[in-house]
mmCIF file with all atom_site columns, C-alpha atoms in Angstrom:
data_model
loop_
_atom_site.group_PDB
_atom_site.id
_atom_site.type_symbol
_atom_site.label_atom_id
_atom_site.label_alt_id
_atom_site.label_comp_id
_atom_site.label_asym_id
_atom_site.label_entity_id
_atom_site.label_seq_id
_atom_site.pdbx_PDB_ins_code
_atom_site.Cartn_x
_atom_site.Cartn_y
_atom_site.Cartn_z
_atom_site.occupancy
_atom_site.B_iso_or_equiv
_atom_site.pdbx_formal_charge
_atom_site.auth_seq_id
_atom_site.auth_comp_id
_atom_site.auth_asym_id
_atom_site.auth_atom_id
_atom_site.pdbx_PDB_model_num
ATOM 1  C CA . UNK A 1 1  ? 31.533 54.617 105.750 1.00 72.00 ? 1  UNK A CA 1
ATOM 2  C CA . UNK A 1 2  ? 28.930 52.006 104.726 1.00 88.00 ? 2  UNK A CA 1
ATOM 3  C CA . UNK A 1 3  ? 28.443 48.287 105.832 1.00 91.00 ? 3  UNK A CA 1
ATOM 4  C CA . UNK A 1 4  ? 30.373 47.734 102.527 1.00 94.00 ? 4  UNK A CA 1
ATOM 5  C CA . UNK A 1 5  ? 33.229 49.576 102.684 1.00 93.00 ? 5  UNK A CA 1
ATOM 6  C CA . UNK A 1 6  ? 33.743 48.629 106.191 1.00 92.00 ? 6  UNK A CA 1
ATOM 7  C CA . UNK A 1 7  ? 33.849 45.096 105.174 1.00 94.00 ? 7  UNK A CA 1
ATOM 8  C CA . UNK A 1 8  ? 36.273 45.908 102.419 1.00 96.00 ? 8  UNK A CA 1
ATOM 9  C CA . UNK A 1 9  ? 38.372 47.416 104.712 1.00 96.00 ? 9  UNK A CA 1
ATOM 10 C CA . UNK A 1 10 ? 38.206 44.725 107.154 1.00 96.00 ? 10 UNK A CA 1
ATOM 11 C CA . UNK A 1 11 ? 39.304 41.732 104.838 1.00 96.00 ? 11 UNK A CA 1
ATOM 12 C CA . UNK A 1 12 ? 42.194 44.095 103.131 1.00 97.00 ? 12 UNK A CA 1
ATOM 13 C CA . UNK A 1 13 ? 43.310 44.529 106.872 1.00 97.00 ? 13 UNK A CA 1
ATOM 14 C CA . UNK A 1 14 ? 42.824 40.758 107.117 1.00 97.00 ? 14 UNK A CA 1
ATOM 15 C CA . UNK A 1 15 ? 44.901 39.849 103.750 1.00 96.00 ? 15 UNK A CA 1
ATOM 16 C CA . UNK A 1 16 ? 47.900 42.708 105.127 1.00 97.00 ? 16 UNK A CA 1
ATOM 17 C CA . UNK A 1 17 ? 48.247 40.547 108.512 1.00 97.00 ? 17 UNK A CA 1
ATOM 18 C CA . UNK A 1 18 ? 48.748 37.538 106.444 1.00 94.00 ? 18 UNK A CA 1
ATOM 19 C CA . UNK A 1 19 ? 51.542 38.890 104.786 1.00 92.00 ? 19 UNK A CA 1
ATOM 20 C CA . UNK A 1 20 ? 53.234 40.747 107.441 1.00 94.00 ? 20 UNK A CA 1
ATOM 21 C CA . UNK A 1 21 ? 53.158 37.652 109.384 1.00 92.00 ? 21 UNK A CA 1
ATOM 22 C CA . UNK A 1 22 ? 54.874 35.916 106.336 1.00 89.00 ? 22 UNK A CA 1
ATOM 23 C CA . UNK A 1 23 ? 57.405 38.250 106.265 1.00 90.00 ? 23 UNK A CA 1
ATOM 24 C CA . UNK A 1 24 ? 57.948 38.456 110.050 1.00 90.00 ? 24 UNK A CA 1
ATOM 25 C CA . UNK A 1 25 ? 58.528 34.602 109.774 1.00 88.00 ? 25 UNK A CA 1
ATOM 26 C CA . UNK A 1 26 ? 60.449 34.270 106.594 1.00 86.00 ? 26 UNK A CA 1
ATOM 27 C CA . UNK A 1 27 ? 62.969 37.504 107.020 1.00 87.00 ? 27 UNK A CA 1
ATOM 28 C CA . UNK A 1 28 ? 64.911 36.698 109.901 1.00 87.00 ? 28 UNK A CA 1
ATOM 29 C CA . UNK A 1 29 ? 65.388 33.130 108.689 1.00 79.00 ? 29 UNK A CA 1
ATOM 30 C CA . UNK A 1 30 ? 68.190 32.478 106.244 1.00 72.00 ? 30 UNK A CA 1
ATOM 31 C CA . UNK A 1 31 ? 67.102 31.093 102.635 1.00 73.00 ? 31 UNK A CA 1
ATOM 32 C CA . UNK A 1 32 ? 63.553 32.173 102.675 1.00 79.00 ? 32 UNK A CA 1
ATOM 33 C CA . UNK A 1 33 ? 62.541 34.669 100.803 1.00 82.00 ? 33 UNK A CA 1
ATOM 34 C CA . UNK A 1 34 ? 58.887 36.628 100.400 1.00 78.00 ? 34 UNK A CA 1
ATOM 35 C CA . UNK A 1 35 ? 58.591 35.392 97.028  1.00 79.00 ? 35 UNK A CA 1
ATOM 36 C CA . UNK A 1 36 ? 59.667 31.938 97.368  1.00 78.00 ? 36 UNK A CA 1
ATOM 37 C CA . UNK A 1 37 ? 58.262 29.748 98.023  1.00 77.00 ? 37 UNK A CA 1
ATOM 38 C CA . UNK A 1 38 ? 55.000 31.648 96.230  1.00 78.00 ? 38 UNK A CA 1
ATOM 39 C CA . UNK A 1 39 ? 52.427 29.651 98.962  1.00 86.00 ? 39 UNK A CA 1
ATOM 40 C CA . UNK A 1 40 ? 52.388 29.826 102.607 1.00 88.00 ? 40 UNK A CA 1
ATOM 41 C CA . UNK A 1 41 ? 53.734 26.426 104.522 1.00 89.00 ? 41 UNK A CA 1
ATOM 42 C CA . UNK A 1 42 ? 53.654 25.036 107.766 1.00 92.00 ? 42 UNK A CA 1
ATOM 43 C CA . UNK A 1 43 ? 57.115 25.819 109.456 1.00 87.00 ? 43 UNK A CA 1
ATOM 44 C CA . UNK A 1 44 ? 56.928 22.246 110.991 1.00 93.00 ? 44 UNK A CA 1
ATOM 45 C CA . UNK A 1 45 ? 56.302 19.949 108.957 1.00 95.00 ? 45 UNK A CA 1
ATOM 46 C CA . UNK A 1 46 ? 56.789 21.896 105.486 1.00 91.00 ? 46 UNK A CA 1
ATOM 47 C CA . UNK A 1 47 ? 53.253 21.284 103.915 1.00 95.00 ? 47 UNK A CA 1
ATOM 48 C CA . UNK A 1 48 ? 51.993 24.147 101.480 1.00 94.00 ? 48 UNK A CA 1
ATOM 49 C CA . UNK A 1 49 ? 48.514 25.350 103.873 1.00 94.00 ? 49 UNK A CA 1
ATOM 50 C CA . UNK A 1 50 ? 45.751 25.124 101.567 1.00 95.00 ? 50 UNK A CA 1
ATOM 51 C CA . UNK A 1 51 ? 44.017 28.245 99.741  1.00 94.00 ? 51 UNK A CA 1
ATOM 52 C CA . UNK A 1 52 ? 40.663 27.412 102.148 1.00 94.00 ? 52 UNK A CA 1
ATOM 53 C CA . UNK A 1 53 ? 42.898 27.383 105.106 1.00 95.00 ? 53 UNK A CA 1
ATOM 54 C CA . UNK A 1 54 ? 44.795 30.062 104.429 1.00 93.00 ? 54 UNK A CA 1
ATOM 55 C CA . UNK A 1 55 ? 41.886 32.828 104.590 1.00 94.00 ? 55 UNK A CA 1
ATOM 56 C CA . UNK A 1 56 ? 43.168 35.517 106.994 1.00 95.00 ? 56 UNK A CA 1
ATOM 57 C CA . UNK A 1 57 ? 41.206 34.971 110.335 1.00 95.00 ? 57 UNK A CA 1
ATOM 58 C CA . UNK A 1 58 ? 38.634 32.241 109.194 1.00 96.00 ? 58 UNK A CA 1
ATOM 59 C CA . UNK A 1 59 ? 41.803 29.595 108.307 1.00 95.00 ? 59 UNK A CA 1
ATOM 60 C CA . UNK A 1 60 ? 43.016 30.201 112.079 1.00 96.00 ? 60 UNK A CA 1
ATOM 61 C CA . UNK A 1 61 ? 39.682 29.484 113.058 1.00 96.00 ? 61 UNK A CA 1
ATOM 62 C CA . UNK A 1 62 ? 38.455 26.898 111.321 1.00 96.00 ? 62 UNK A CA 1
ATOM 63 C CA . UNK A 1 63 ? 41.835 24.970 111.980 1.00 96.00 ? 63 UNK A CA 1
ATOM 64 C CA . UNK A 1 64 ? 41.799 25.523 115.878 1.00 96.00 ? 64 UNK A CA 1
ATOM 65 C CA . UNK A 1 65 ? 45.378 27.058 115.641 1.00 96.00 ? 65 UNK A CA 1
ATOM 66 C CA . UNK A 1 66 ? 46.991 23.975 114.391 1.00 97.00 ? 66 UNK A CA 1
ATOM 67 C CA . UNK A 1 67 ? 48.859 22.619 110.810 1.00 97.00 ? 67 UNK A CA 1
ATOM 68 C CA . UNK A 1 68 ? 46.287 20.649 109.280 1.00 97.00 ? 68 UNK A CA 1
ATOM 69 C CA . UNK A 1 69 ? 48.845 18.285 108.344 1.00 97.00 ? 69 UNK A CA 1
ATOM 70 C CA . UNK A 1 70 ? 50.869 17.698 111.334 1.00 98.00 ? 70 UNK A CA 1
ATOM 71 C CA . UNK A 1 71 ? 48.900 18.957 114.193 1.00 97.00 ? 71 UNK A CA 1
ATOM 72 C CA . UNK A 1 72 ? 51.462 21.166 114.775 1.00 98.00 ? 72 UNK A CA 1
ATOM 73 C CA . UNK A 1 73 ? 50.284 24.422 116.769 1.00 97.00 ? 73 UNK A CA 1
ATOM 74 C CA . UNK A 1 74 ? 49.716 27.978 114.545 1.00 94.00 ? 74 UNK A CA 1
ATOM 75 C CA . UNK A 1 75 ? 51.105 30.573 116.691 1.00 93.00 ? 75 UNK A CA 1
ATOM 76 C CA . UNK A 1 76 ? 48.273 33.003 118.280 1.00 96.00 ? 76 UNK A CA 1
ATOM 77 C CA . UNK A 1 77 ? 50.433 35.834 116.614 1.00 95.00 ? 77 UNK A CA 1
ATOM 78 C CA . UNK A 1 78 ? 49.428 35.164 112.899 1.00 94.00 ? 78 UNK A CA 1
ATOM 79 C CA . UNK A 1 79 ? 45.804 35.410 114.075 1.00 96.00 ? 79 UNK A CA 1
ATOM 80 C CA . UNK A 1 80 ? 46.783 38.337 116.086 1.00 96.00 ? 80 UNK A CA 1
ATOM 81 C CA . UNK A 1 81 ? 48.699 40.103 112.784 1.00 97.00 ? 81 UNK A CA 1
ATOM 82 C CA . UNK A 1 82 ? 45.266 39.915 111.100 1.00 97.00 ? 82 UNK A CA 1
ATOM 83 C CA . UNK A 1 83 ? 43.485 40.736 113.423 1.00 97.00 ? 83 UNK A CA 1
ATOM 84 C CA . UNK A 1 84 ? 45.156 43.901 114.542 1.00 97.00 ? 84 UNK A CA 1
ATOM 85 C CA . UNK A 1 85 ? 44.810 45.301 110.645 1.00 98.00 ? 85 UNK A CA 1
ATOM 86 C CA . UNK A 1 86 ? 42.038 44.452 109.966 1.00 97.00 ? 86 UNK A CA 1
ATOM 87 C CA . UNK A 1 87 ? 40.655 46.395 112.913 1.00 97.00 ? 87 UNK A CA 1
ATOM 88 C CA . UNK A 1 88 ? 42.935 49.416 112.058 1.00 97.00 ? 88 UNK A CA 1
ATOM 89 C CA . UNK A 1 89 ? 41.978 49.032 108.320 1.00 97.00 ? 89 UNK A CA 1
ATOM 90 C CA . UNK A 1 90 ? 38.339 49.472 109.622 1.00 96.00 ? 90 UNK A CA 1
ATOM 91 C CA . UNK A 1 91 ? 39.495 52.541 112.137 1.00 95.00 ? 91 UNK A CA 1
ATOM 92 C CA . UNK A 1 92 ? 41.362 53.813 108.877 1.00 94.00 ? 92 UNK A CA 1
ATOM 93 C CA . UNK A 1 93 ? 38.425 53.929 106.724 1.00 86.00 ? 93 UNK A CA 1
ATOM 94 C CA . UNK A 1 94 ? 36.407 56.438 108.577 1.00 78.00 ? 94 UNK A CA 1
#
């Protein structure tokens, strides 16, 4: 696999995390649904997350691990969901 590939395969890892995070919040709680609300939100305080901060890996990052809004901490899991694809997106692709 080439540089490019490899970095496909990394941010489709990346973009899977993102949603199985989503749906690992949003399933077990009653009312909340995949599909609505369409954007991802900050469970505190309820603010949609903006598209720049929601990048898979980079948003964590660039926001320290907390809400933009409300300061409110971004659990180390989310970053961990992405993570853990994207690596085995990367593993998969060889």
């Amino acid at each position: 696999m080439d540089m490019f590939w490899g970095a496909i395969m990394v941010v489709l890892g990346g973009v899977a995390g993102s949603f199985a995070s989503a749906a690992i919040y949003r399933i077990p709680h009653d009312g909340l649904s995949l599909i609505r609300p369409l954007r991802s939100f900050c469970p505190a305080c309820r603010h949609f997350v903006r598209w720049h901060d929601n990048l898979p890996i980079l948003g964590w990052i660039l926001l320290r691990g907390k809400c933009r809004d409300c300061k409110a901490p971004i659990g180390v899991s989310y970053i961990g969901h992405e993570l853990t694809l994207a690596l085995a997106f990367w593993v998969a692709g060889f």
